[in-house]
Amino acid sequence: MRKNRHTDTLVNHVIREMQSIESCLEFDIVYIVEQNVHPCRVMCSTYCSTHPYQCAIADDVDVTLTRMIKADALVIGTPLYFRAPPAQFQAWAERLISRFFFYESQGQSAVPSPLKGKPCGLIGVAEYANPHQILEYLHDFCTVLKMRPVLLDTFPYLGVAGQGNVENDIIFRPFERAGDLARGIVNEVNQGGT
Ligand SMILES: Cc1cc2nc3c(=O)[nH]c(=O)nc-3n(C[C@H](O)[C@H](O)[C@H](O)COP(=O)(O)O)c2cc1C
């Protein structure tokens, strides 16, 4: 949502750690706040129920989905604003979840998810609330899209979390965990996880 703030810092840190392991790594950061994203209209669900992983609304969600499909791995981060991820991020997630949900819930799951098994590192940041709730939200998002969240061996397990000023967060230790997450993602990609 905000460049050079805590979530952005942690996403960039994970990428830098991945680069320190794989120097030829190419990356691309997409700021959802800069994308043209409309919320799900729901009433047109016949379209996505019958067109695998497609949506009747033409906007930047299709563009980001194509980029996600092309990537070997993803790192997704969001802060907590007003007790939830920012509205634009939620609209983007909703538009992806809806096309996967409606296609599969109509019993037409013959075409597998184009994101199946995609390794995905998760990052959540809050200030006074527990950032773990964001990791749970993102984990659920990955589950519906059939991606594979890259888990950590240590707390908070679901990904990198930060609370308050992430530079001084001795509870979630986001910079240490960012290194763990980077190693986990690179391992998954090298093992041919997708
Ligand atoms: C508009 C706004 C709303 C916020 N609402 C919450 C909130 O509901 N719960 C919380 O724990 N932190 C809240 N925060 C604090 C942010 O989660 C925290 O500052 C976080 O570092 C923001 O991520 P960012 O630095 O990447 O923008 C809010 C911050 C902003 C700017």
PDB file of C-alpha atoms and ligand atoms in Angstrom:
ATOM      1  CA  MET A   1       0.000   0.000   0.000  1.00  0.00           C
ATOM      2  CA  ARG A   2       2.720   2.480   0.996  1.00  0.00           C
ATOM      3  CA  LYS A   3       6.115   2.485  -0.652  1.00  0.00           C
ATOM      4  CA  ASN A   4       9.152   2.446   1.637  1.00  0.00           C
ATOM      5  CA  ARG A   5       7.055   1.665   4.688  1.00  0.00           C
ATOM      6  CA  HIS A   6       7.114  -1.479   6.799  1.00  0.00           C
ATOM      7  CA  THR A   7       5.432  -3.995   4.483  1.00  0.00           C
ATOM      8  CA  ASP A   8       7.378  -2.744   1.482  1.00  0.00           C
ATOM      9  CA  THR A   9      10.609  -2.932   3.498  1.00  0.00           C
ATOM     10  CA  LEU A  10       9.982  -6.564   4.435  1.00  0.00           C
ATOM     11  CA  VAL A  11       8.949  -7.614   0.919  1.00  0.00           C
ATOM     12  CA  ASN A  12      12.132  -6.004  -0.432  1.00  0.00           C
ATOM     13  CA  HIS A  13      14.201  -7.630   2.288  1.00  0.00           C
ATOM     14  CA  VAL A  14      12.937 -11.104   1.362  1.00  0.00           C
ATOM     15  CA  ILE A  15      13.775 -10.398  -2.293  1.00  0.00           C
ATOM     16  CA  ARG A  16      17.271  -9.165  -1.383  1.00  0.00           C
ATOM     17  CA  GLU A  17      17.849 -12.296   0.699  1.00  0.00           C
ATOM     18  CA  MET A  18      16.706 -14.426  -2.238  1.00  0.00           C
ATOM     19  CA  GLN A  19      19.123 -12.530  -4.487  1.00  0.00           C
ATOM     20  CA  SER A  20      21.965 -13.203  -2.083  1.00  0.00           C
ATOM     21  CA  ILE A  21      21.288 -16.924  -2.600  1.00  0.00           C
ATOM     22  CA  GLU A  22      20.480 -16.757  -6.327  1.00  0.00           C
ATOM     23  CA  SER A  23      22.341 -13.822  -7.877  1.00  0.00           C
ATOM     24  CA  CYS A  24      20.625 -14.294 -11.261  1.00  0.00           C
ATOM     25  CA  LEU A  25      17.175 -13.894  -9.710  1.00  0.00           C
ATOM     26  CA  GLU A  26      14.871 -11.560 -11.627  1.00  0.00           C
ATOM     27  CA  PHE A  27      12.011  -9.937  -9.791  1.00  0.00           C
ATOM     28  CA  ASP A  28       9.166  -7.601 -10.326  1.00  0.00           C
ATOM     29  CA  ILE A  29       7.190  -5.803  -7.606  1.00  0.00           C
ATOM     30  CA  VAL A  30       3.508  -5.113  -8.217  1.00  0.00           C
ATOM     31  CA  TYR A  31       1.840  -2.534  -5.958  1.00  0.00           C
ATOM     32  CA  ILE A  32      -1.833  -3.410  -5.936  1.00  0.00           C
ATOM     33  CA  VAL A  33      -2.684   0.164  -4.960  1.00  0.00           C
ATOM     34  CA  GLU A  34      -1.416   1.265  -8.397  1.00  0.00           C
ATOM     35  CA  GLN A  35      -3.544  -1.244 -10.289  1.00  0.00           C
ATOM     36  CA  ASN A  36      -6.979  -0.666 -11.726  1.00  0.00           C
ATOM     37  CA  VAL A  37      -9.003  -3.143  -9.651  1.00  0.00           C
ATOM     38  CA  HIS A  38     -12.782  -3.334  -9.392  1.00  0.00           C
ATOM     39  CA  PRO A  39     -14.553  -5.376  -6.732  1.00  0.00           C
ATOM     40  CA  CYS A  40     -16.307  -8.631  -7.638  1.00  0.00           C
ATOM     41  CA  ARG A  41     -19.821  -8.022  -9.003  1.00  0.00           C
ATOM     42  CA  VAL A  42     -20.978 -11.545  -8.060  1.00  0.00           C
ATOM     43  CA  MET A  43     -24.131 -11.288 -10.228  1.00  0.00           C
ATOM     44  CA  CYS A  44     -22.040 -12.251 -13.271  1.00  0.00           C
ATOM     45  CA  SER A  45     -20.845 -15.474 -11.635  1.00  0.00           C
ATOM     46  CA  THR A  46     -22.219 -17.553 -14.533  1.00  0.00           C
ATOM     47  CA  TYR A  47     -19.290 -16.216 -16.554  1.00  0.00           C
ATOM     48  CA  CYS A  48     -16.492 -17.315 -14.216  1.00  0.00           C
ATOM     49  CA  SER A  49     -18.355 -20.533 -13.403  1.00  0.00           C
ATOM     50  CA  THR A  50     -18.111 -21.532 -17.057  1.00  0.00           C
ATOM     51  CA  HIS A  51     -14.817 -19.883 -18.073  1.00  0.00           C
ATOM     52  CA  PRO A  52     -11.988 -21.452 -16.075  1.00  0.00           C
ATOM     53  CA  TYR A  53     -10.140 -18.845 -13.991  1.00  0.00           C
ATOM     54  CA  GLN A  54     -11.457 -15.961 -16.096  1.00  0.00           C
ATOM     55  CA  CYS A  55     -13.569 -12.968 -15.112  1.00  0.00           C
ATOM     56  CA  ALA A  56     -16.173 -10.878 -16.936  1.00  0.00           C
ATOM     57  CA  ILE A  57     -14.547  -7.647 -15.706  1.00  0.00           C
ATOM     58  CA  ALA A  58     -11.580  -6.507 -17.788  1.00  0.00           C
ATOM     59  CA  ASP A  59      -9.108  -4.671 -15.554  1.00  0.00           C
ATOM     60  CA  ASP A  60      -5.627  -5.134 -14.103  1.00  0.00           C
ATOM     61  CA  VAL A  61      -6.504  -8.262 -12.122  1.00  0.00           C
ATOM     62  CA  ASP A  62      -6.061 -10.287 -15.324  1.00  0.00           C
ATOM     63  CA  VAL A  63      -2.670  -8.638 -15.811  1.00  0.00           C
ATOM     64  CA  THR A  64      -1.502  -9.511 -12.307  1.00  0.00           C
ATOM     65  CA  LEU A  65      -2.804 -13.089 -12.625  1.00  0.00           C
ATOM     66  CA  THR A  66      -0.813 -13.536 -15.842  1.00  0.00           C
ATOM     67  CA  ARG A  67       2.296 -12.240 -14.077  1.00  0.00           C
ATOM     68  CA  MET A  68       1.677 -14.577 -11.154  1.00  0.00           C
ATOM     69  CA  ILE A  69       1.344 -17.546 -13.503  1.00  0.00           C
ATOM     70  CA  LYS A  70       4.641 -16.671 -15.228  1.00  0.00           C
ATOM     71  CA  ALA A  71       6.580 -16.276 -11.976  1.00  0.00           C
ATOM     72  CA  ASP A  72       8.500 -19.189 -10.452  1.00  0.00           C
ATOM     73  CA  ALA A  73       7.509 -17.957  -7.009  1.00  0.00           C
ATOM     74  CA  LEU A  74       5.601 -15.163  -5.325  1.00  0.00           C
ATOM     75  CA  VAL A  75       6.023 -13.034  -2.216  1.00  0.00           C
ATOM     76  CA  ILE A  76       2.783 -11.415  -1.068  1.00  0.00           C
ATOM     77  CA  GLY A  77       2.669  -8.806   1.662  1.00  0.00           C
ATOM     78  CA  THR A  78      -0.044  -6.638   3.105  1.00  0.00           C
ATOM     79  CA  PRO A  79      -0.456  -4.463   6.188  1.00  0.00           C
ATOM     80  CA  LEU A  80      -3.468  -4.286   8.463  1.00  0.00           C
ATOM     81  CA  TYR A  81      -5.452  -1.079   7.934  1.00  0.00           C
ATOM     82  CA  PHE A  82      -8.646  -0.537   9.888  1.00  0.00           C
ATOM     83  CA  ARG A  83      -8.715  -4.145  11.109  1.00  0.00           C
ATOM     84  CA  ALA A  84      -8.258  -5.710   7.666  1.00  0.00           C
ATOM     85  CA  PRO A  85      -5.958  -5.570   4.639  1.00  0.00           C
ATOM     86  CA  PRO A  86      -6.431  -2.343   2.610  1.00  0.00           C
ATOM     87  CA  ALA A  87      -9.644  -2.287   0.549  1.00  0.00           C
ATOM     88  CA  GLN A  88      -7.847  -2.306  -2.809  1.00  0.00           C
ATOM     89  CA  PHE A  89      -5.870  -5.391  -1.781  1.00  0.00           C
ATOM     90  CA  GLN A  90      -9.039  -7.108  -0.574  1.00  0.00           C
ATOM     91  CA  ALA A  91     -10.819  -6.276  -3.837  1.00  0.00           C
ATOM     92  CA  TRP A  92      -7.904  -7.779  -5.769  1.00  0.00           C
ATOM     93  CA  ALA A  93      -7.885 -10.919  -3.599  1.00  0.00           C
ATOM     94  CA  GLU A  94     -11.679 -11.184  -3.868  1.00  0.00           C
ATOM     95  CA  ARG A  95     -11.551 -11.013  -7.670  1.00  0.00           C
ATOM     96  CA  LEU A  96      -9.048 -13.872  -7.766  1.00  0.00           C
ATOM     97  CA  ILE A  97     -10.757 -15.956  -5.092  1.00  0.00           C
ATOM     98  CA  SER A  98     -14.136 -15.540  -6.796  1.00  0.00           C
ATOM     99  CA  ARG A  99     -13.046 -16.886 -10.164  1.00  0.00           C
ATOM    100  CA  PHE A 100     -11.403 -19.903  -8.542  1.00  0.00           C
ATOM    101  CA  PHE A 101     -14.302 -20.474  -6.140  1.00  0.00           C
ATOM    102  CA  PHE A 102     -17.118 -20.133  -8.679  1.00  0.00           C
ATOM    103  CA  TYR A 103     -15.432 -22.322 -11.290  1.00  0.00           C
ATOM    104  CA  GLU A 104     -14.772 -25.098  -8.787  1.00  0.00           C
ATOM    105  CA  SER A 105     -18.004 -24.808  -6.811  1.00  0.00           C
ATOM    106  CA  GLN A 106     -20.052 -25.340  -9.958  1.00  0.00           C
ATOM    107  CA  GLY A 107     -18.473 -28.779 -10.241  1.00  0.00           C
ATOM    108  CA  GLN A 108     -16.453 -27.822 -13.311  1.00  0.00           C
ATOM    109  CA  SER A 109     -12.979 -28.317 -11.943  1.00  0.00           C
ATOM    110  CA  ALA A 110     -11.681 -30.201 -15.002  1.00  0.00           C
ATOM    111  CA  VAL A 111      -9.112 -27.473 -15.699  1.00  0.00           C
ATOM    112  CA  PRO A 112      -6.557 -27.379 -12.864  1.00  0.00           C
ATOM    113  CA  SER A 113      -5.542 -24.117 -11.220  1.00  0.00           C
ATOM    114  CA  PRO A 114      -2.911 -22.305 -13.314  1.00  0.00           C
ATOM    115  CA  LEU A 115      -1.251 -21.451  -9.989  1.00  0.00           C
ATOM    116  CA  LYS A 116      -1.249 -25.003  -8.658  1.00  0.00           C
ATOM    117  CA  GLY A 117       1.736 -25.618  -6.387  1.00  0.00           C
ATOM    118  CA  LYS A 118       3.204 -22.115  -6.900  1.00  0.00           C
ATOM    119  CA  PRO A 119       5.533 -21.416  -3.952  1.00  0.00           C
ATOM    120  CA  CYS A 120       4.320 -18.310  -2.171  1.00  0.00           C
ATOM    121  CA  GLY A 121       5.932 -16.453   0.737  1.00  0.00           C
ATOM    122  CA  LEU A 122       3.604 -14.491   2.993  1.00  0.00           C
ATOM    123  CA  ILE A 123       4.205 -11.224   4.875  1.00  0.00           C
ATOM    124  CA  GLY A 124       1.837  -9.427   7.245  1.00  0.00           C
ATOM    125  CA  VAL A 125       2.350  -6.225   9.237  1.00  0.00           C
ATOM    126  CA  ALA A 126       0.202  -4.616  11.943  1.00  0.00           C
ATOM    127  CA  GLU A 127       0.785  -2.145  14.733  1.00  0.00           C
ATOM    128  CA  TYR A 128      -1.384  -2.801  17.772  1.00  0.00           C
ATOM    129  CA  ALA A 129      -3.160  -5.946  16.547  1.00  0.00           C
ATOM    130  CA  ASN A 130      -1.559  -9.353  16.086  1.00  0.00           C
ATOM    131  CA  PRO A 131      -0.134  -9.541  12.524  1.00  0.00           C
ATOM    132  CA  HIS A 132      -0.714 -13.299  12.562  1.00  0.00           C
ATOM    133  CA  GLN A 133      -4.294 -12.648  11.449  1.00  0.00           C
ATOM    134  CA  ILE A 134      -2.944 -11.318   8.139  1.00  0.00           C
ATOM    135  CA  LEU A 135      -0.835 -14.423   7.646  1.00  0.00           C
ATOM    136  CA  GLU A 136      -3.956 -16.541   8.214  1.00  0.00           C
ATOM    137  CA  TYR A 137      -5.864 -14.432   5.668  1.00  0.00           C
ATOM    138  CA  LEU A 138      -3.072 -14.772   3.090  1.00  0.00           C
ATOM    139  CA  HIS A 139      -2.695 -18.484   3.813  1.00  0.00           C
ATOM    140  CA  ASP A 140      -6.389 -18.972   3.073  1.00  0.00           C
ATOM    141  CA  PHE A 141      -6.020 -16.915  -0.129  1.00  0.00           C
ATOM    142  CA  CYS A 142      -3.193 -19.227  -1.248  1.00  0.00           C
ATOM    143  CA  THR A 143      -5.227 -22.303  -0.396  1.00  0.00           C
ATOM    144  CA  VAL A 144      -8.166 -21.286  -2.585  1.00  0.00           C
ATOM    145  CA  LEU A 145      -5.854 -20.483  -5.509  1.00  0.00           C
ATOM    146  CA  LYS A 146      -4.059 -23.831  -4.959  1.00  0.00           C
ATOM    147  CA  MET A 147      -0.712 -22.127  -4.388  1.00  0.00           C
ATOM    148  CA  ARG A 148       1.725 -23.542  -1.863  1.00  0.00           C
ATOM    149  CA  PRO A 149       2.524 -21.218   1.047  1.00  0.00           C
ATOM    150  CA  VAL A 150       6.167 -21.534   2.065  1.00  0.00           C
ATOM    151  CA  LEU A 151       6.096 -22.222   5.800  1.00  0.00           C
ATOM    152  CA  LEU A 152       8.796 -21.526   8.384  1.00  0.00           C
ATOM    153  CA  ASP A 153      10.174 -23.928  10.972  1.00  0.00           C
ATOM    154  CA  THR A 154       9.964 -21.224  13.615  1.00  0.00           C
ATOM    155  CA  PHE A 155       7.351 -18.785  14.942  1.00  0.00           C
ATOM    156  CA  PRO A 156       5.182 -17.424  13.393  1.00  0.00           C
ATOM    157  CA  TYR A 157       5.376 -20.379  10.979  1.00  0.00           C
ATOM    158  CA  LEU A 158       2.959 -19.097   8.284  1.00  0.00           C
ATOM    159  CA  GLY A 159       5.389 -16.467   7.016  1.00  0.00           C
ATOM    160  CA  VAL A 160       7.011 -13.196   8.054  1.00  0.00           C
ATOM    161  CA  ALA A 161       5.097 -11.001  10.488  1.00  0.00           C
ATOM    162  CA  GLY A 162       5.951  -7.591  11.830  1.00  0.00           C
ATOM    163  CA  GLN A 163       4.387  -5.560  14.601  1.00  0.00           C
ATOM    164  CA  GLY A 164       4.892  -1.850  15.085  1.00  0.00           C
ATOM    165  CA  ASN A 165       8.312  -0.613  14.048  1.00  0.00           C
ATOM    166  CA  VAL A 166       9.608  -3.721  12.298  1.00  0.00           C
ATOM    167  CA  GLU A 167      13.229  -2.632  12.813  1.00  0.00           C
ATOM    168  CA  ASN A 168      12.780  -3.144  16.578  1.00  0.00           C
ATOM    169  CA  ASP A 169      10.309  -6.025  16.630  1.00  0.00           C
ATOM    170  CA  ILE A 170      11.852  -8.577  19.003  1.00  0.00           C
ATOM    171  CA  ILE A 171       8.669 -10.686  19.134  1.00  0.00           C
ATOM    172  CA  PHE A 172       8.236 -11.597  15.460  1.00  0.00           C
ATOM    173  CA  ARG A 173      11.865 -10.897  14.426  1.00  0.00           C
ATOM    174  CA  PRO A 174      10.787 -10.134  10.844  1.00  0.00           C
ATOM    175  CA  PHE A 175      14.275  -9.639   9.386  1.00  0.00           C
ATOM    176  CA  GLU A 176      15.522 -12.999  10.663  1.00  0.00           C
ATOM    177  CA  ARG A 177      12.376 -14.713   9.430  1.00  0.00           C
ATOM    178  CA  ALA A 178      12.705 -12.922   6.071  1.00  0.00           C
ATOM    179  CA  GLY A 179      16.015 -14.751   5.598  1.00  0.00           C
ATOM    180  CA  ASP A 180      14.362 -18.059   6.504  1.00  0.00           C
ATOM    181  CA  LEU A 181      11.513 -17.385   4.100  1.00  0.00           C
ATOM    182  CA  ALA A 182      13.907 -16.464   1.281  1.00  0.00           C
ATOM    183  CA  ARG A 183      15.818 -19.726   1.752  1.00  0.00           C
ATOM    184  CA  GLY A 184      12.567 -21.681   1.839  1.00  0.00           C
ATOM    185  CA  ILE A 185      11.267 -20.123  -1.383  1.00  0.00           C
ATOM    186  CA  VAL A 186      14.541 -20.665  -3.253  1.00  0.00           C
ATOM    187  CA  ASN A 187      14.650 -24.295  -2.067  1.00  0.00           C
ATOM    188  CA  GLU A 188      11.093 -24.897  -3.252  1.00  0.00           C
ATOM    189  CA  VAL A 189      11.810 -23.413  -6.674  1.00  0.00           C
ATOM    190  CA  ASN A 190      15.044 -25.358  -7.064  1.00  0.00           C
ATOM    191  CA  GLN A 191      13.257 -28.558  -6.131  1.00  0.00           C
ATOM    192  CA  GLY A 192      10.802 -27.874  -8.960  1.00  0.00           C
ATOM    193  CA  GLY A 193       7.843 -27.066  -6.741  1.00  0.00           C
ATOM    194  CA  THR A 194       5.699 -25.569  -9.507  1.00  0.00           C
TER     195      THR A 194
HETATM  196  C1  LIG B   1      -4.841   3.921   7.671  1.00  0.00           C
HETATM  197  C2  LIG B   1      -4.209   2.992   8.664  1.00  0.00           C
HETATM  198  C3  LIG B   1      -4.991   2.117   9.387  1.00  0.00           C
HETATM  199  C4  LIG B   1      -4.411   1.241  10.312  1.00  0.00           C
HETATM  200  N1  LIG B   1      -5.186   0.361  10.995  1.00  0.00           N
HETATM  201  C5  LIG B   1      -4.602  -0.533  11.817  1.00  0.00           C
HETATM  202  C6  LIG B   1      -5.364  -1.519  12.489  1.00  0.00           C
HETATM  203  O1  LIG B   1      -6.577  -1.604  12.362  1.00  0.00           O
HETATM  204  N2  LIG B   1      -4.720  -2.407  13.292  1.00  0.00           N
HETATM  205  C7  LIG B   1      -3.370  -2.355  13.476  1.00  0.00           C
HETATM  206  O2  LIG B   1      -2.834  -3.182  14.197  1.00  0.00           O
HETATM  207  N3  LIG B   1      -2.617  -1.452  12.839  1.00  0.00           N
HETATM  208  C8  LIG B   1      -3.199  -0.550  12.021  1.00  0.00           C
HETATM  209  N4  LIG B   1      -2.441   0.367  11.369  1.00  0.00           N
HETATM  210  C9  LIG B   1      -0.997   0.330  11.555  1.00  0.00           C
HETATM  211  C10 LIG B   1      -0.335  -0.416  10.401  1.00  0.00           C
HETATM  212  O3  LIG B   1      -0.708  -1.778  10.342  1.00  0.00           O
HETATM  213  C11 LIG B   1       1.173  -0.325  10.534  1.00  0.00           C
HETATM  214  O4  LIG B   1       1.537   1.050  10.564  1.00  0.00           O
HETATM  215  C12 LIG B   1       1.866  -0.992   9.412  1.00  0.00           C
HETATM  216  O5  LIG B   1       3.240  -0.832   9.612  1.00  0.00           O
HETATM  217  C13 LIG B   1       1.445  -0.372   8.136  1.00  0.00           C
HETATM  218  O6  LIG B   1       2.118  -0.975   7.095  1.00  0.00           O
HETATM  219  P1  LIG B   1       2.953  -0.060   6.101  1.00  0.00           P
HETATM  220  O7  LIG B   1       4.000   0.578   6.956  1.00  0.00           O
HETATM  221  O8  LIG B   1       3.478  -1.040   5.138  1.00  0.00           O
HETATM  222  O9  LIG B   1       1.986   0.917   5.478  1.00  0.00           O
HETATM  223  C14 LIG B   1      -3.017   1.265  10.484  1.00  0.00           C
HETATM  224  C15 LIG B   1      -2.228   2.162   9.744  1.00  0.00           C
HETATM  225  C16 LIG B   1      -2.808   3.015   8.848  1.00  0.00           C
HETATM  226  C17 LIG B   1      -1.932   3.964   8.057  1.00  0.00           C
END
